[in-house]
PDB file of C-alpha atoms in Angstrom:
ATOM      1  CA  UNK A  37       0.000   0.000   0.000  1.00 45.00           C
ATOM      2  CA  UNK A  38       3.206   2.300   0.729  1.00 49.00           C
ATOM      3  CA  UNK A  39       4.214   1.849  -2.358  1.00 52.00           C
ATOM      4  CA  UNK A  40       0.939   3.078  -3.918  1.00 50.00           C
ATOM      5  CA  UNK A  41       1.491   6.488  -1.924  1.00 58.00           C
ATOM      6  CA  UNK A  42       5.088   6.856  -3.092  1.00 63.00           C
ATOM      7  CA  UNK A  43       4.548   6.121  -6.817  1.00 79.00           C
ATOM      8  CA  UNK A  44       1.824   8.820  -6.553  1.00 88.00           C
ATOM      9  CA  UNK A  45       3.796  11.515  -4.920  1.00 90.00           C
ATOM     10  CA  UNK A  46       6.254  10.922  -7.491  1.00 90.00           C
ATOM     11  CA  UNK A  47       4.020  11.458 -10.346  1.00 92.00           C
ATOM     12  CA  UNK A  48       2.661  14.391  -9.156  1.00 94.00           C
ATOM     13  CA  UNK A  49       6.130  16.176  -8.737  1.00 94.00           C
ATOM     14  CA  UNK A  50       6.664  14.970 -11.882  1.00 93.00           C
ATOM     15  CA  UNK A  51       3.710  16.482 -13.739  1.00 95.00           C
ATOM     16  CA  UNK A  52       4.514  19.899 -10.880  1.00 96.00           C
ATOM     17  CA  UNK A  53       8.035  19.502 -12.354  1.00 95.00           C
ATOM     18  CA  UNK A  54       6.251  19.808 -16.382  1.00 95.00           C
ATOM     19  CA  UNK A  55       4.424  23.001 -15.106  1.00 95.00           C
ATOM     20  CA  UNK A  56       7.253  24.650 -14.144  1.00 96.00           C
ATOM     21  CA  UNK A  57       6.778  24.530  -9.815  1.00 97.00           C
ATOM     22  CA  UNK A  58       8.931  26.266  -7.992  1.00 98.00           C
ATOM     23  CA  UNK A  59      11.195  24.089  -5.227  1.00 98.00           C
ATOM     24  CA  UNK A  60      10.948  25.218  -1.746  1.00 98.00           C
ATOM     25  CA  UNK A  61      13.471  24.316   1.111  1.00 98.00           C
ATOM     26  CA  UNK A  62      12.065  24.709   4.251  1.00 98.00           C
ATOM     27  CA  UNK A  63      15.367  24.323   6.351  1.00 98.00           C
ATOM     28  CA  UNK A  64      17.273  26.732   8.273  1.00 98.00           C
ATOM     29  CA  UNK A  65      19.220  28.998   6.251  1.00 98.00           C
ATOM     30  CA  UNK A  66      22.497  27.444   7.380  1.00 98.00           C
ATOM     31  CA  UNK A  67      20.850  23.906   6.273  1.00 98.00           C
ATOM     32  CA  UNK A  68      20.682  25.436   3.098  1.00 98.00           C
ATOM     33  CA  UNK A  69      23.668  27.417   2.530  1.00 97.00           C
ATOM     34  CA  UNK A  70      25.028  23.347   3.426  1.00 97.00           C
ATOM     35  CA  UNK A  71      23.647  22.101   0.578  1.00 96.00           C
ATOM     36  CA  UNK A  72      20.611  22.525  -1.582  1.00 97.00           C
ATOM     37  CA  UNK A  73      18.604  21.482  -4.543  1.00 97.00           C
ATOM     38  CA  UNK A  74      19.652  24.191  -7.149  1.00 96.00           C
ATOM     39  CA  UNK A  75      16.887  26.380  -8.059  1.00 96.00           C
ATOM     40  CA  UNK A  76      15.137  25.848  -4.645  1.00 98.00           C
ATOM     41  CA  UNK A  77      14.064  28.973  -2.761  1.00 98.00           C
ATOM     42  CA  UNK A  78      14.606  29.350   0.732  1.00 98.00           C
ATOM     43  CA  UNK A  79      11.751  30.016   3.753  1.00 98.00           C
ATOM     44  CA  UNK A  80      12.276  28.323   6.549  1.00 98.00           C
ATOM     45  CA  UNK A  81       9.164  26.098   7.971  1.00 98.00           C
ATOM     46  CA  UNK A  82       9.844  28.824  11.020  1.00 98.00           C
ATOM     47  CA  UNK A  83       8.761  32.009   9.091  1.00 98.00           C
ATOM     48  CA  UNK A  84       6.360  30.615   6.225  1.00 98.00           C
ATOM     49  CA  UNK A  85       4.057  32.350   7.304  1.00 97.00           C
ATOM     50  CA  UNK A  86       5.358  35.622   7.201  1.00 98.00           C
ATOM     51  CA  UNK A  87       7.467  34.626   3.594  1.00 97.00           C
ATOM     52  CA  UNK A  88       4.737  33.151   1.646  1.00 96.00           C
ATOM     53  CA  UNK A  89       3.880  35.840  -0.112  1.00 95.00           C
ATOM     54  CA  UNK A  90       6.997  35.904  -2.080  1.00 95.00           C
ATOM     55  CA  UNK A  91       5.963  32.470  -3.563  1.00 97.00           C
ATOM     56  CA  UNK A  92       4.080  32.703  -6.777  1.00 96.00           C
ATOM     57  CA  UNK A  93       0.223  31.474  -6.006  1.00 95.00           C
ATOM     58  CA  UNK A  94       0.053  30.804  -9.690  1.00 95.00           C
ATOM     59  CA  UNK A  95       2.535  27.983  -9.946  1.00 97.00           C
ATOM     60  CA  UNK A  96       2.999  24.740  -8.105  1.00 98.00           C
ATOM     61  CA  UNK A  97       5.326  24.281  -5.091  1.00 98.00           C
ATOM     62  CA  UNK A  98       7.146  21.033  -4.218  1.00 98.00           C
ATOM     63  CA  UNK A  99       8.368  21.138  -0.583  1.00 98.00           C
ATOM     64  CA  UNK A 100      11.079  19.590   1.208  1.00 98.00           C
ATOM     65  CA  UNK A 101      12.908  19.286   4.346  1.00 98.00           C
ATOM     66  CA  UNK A 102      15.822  17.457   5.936  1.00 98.00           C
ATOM     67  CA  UNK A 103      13.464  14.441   6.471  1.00 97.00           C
ATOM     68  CA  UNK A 104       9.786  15.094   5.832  1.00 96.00           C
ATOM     69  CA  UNK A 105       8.625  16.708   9.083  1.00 97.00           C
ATOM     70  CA  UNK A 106       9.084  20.573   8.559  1.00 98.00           C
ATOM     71  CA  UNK A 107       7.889  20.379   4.611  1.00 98.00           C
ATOM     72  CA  UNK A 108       4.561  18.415   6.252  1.00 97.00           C
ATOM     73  CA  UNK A 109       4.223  21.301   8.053  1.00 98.00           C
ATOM     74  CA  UNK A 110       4.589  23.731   5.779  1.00 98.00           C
ATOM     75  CA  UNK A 111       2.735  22.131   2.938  1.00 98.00           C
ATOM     76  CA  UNK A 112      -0.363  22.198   5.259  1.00 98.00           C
ATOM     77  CA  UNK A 113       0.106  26.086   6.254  1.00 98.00           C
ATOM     78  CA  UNK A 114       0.596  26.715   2.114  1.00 98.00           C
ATOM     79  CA  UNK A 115      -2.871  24.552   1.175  1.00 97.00           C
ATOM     80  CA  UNK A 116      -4.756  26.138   3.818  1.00 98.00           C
ATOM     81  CA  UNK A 117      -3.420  29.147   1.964  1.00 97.00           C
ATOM     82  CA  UNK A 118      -4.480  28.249  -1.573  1.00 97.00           C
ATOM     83  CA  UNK A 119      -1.406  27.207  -3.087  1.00 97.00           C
ATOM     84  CA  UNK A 120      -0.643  24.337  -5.003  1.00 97.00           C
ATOM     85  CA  UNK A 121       1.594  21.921  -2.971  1.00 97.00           C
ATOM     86  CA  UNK A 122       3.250  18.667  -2.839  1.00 97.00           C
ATOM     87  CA  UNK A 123       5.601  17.328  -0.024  1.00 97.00           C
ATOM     88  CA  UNK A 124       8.659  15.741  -1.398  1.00 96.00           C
ATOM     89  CA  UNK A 125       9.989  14.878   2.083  1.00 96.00           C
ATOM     90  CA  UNK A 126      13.573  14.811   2.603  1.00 97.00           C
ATOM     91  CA  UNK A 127      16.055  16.068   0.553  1.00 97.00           C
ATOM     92  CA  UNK A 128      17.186  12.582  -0.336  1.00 95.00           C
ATOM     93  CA  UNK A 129      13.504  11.502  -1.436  1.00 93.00           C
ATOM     94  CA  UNK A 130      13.672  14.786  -3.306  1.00 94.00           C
ATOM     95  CA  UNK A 131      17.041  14.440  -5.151  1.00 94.00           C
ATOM     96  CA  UNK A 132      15.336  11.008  -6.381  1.00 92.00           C
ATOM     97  CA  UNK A 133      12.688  12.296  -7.547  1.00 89.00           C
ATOM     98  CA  UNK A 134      14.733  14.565  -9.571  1.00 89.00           C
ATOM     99  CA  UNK A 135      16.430  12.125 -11.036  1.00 85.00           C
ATOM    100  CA  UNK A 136      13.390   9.878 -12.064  1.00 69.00           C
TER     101      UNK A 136
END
């Protein structure tokens, strides 16, 4: 049944990928400035909702973390805000998806 979940998820950030979605790292800044996905904007799960407005409503996001927890988060503050939103999970899960 897992695997039903996962194979979704990755079609969906797929077809987000097609419409041109923009990548959002929820870490800390110094996570980030560790490593990132390139093209991945910045807004820590601590301050999204203060920094969501600088996210364009008008094109999917695909959210990730270090492991899943803080992009959960997030994606539910950015869907109860009308955006378009898929959590990737971790970093790892989302550098595989990338590659897929």
């Amino acid at each position: 049944m897992f695997g039903l979940f996962k194979n979704k998820k990755k079609e969906t950030i797929q077809k987000y990928l097609k419409e041109g979605a923009q990548l959002l790292d929820v870490r800390t800044a110094s996570e980030f400035n560790g490593g990132h996905i390139e093209g991945s904007k910045n807004i820590p799960v601590q301050v999204i909702d203060q920094q969501m407005n600088a996210l364009d409503k008008e094109k999917p996001l695909i959210v990730y973390c270090a492991m899943g927890g803080r992009s959960n988060i997030a994606a539910g503050k950015l869907k109860a805000n009308g955006y378009k939103v898929v959590n990737a999970g971790g970093i790892g899960s989302m550098r595989k998806y990338l590659k897929s």
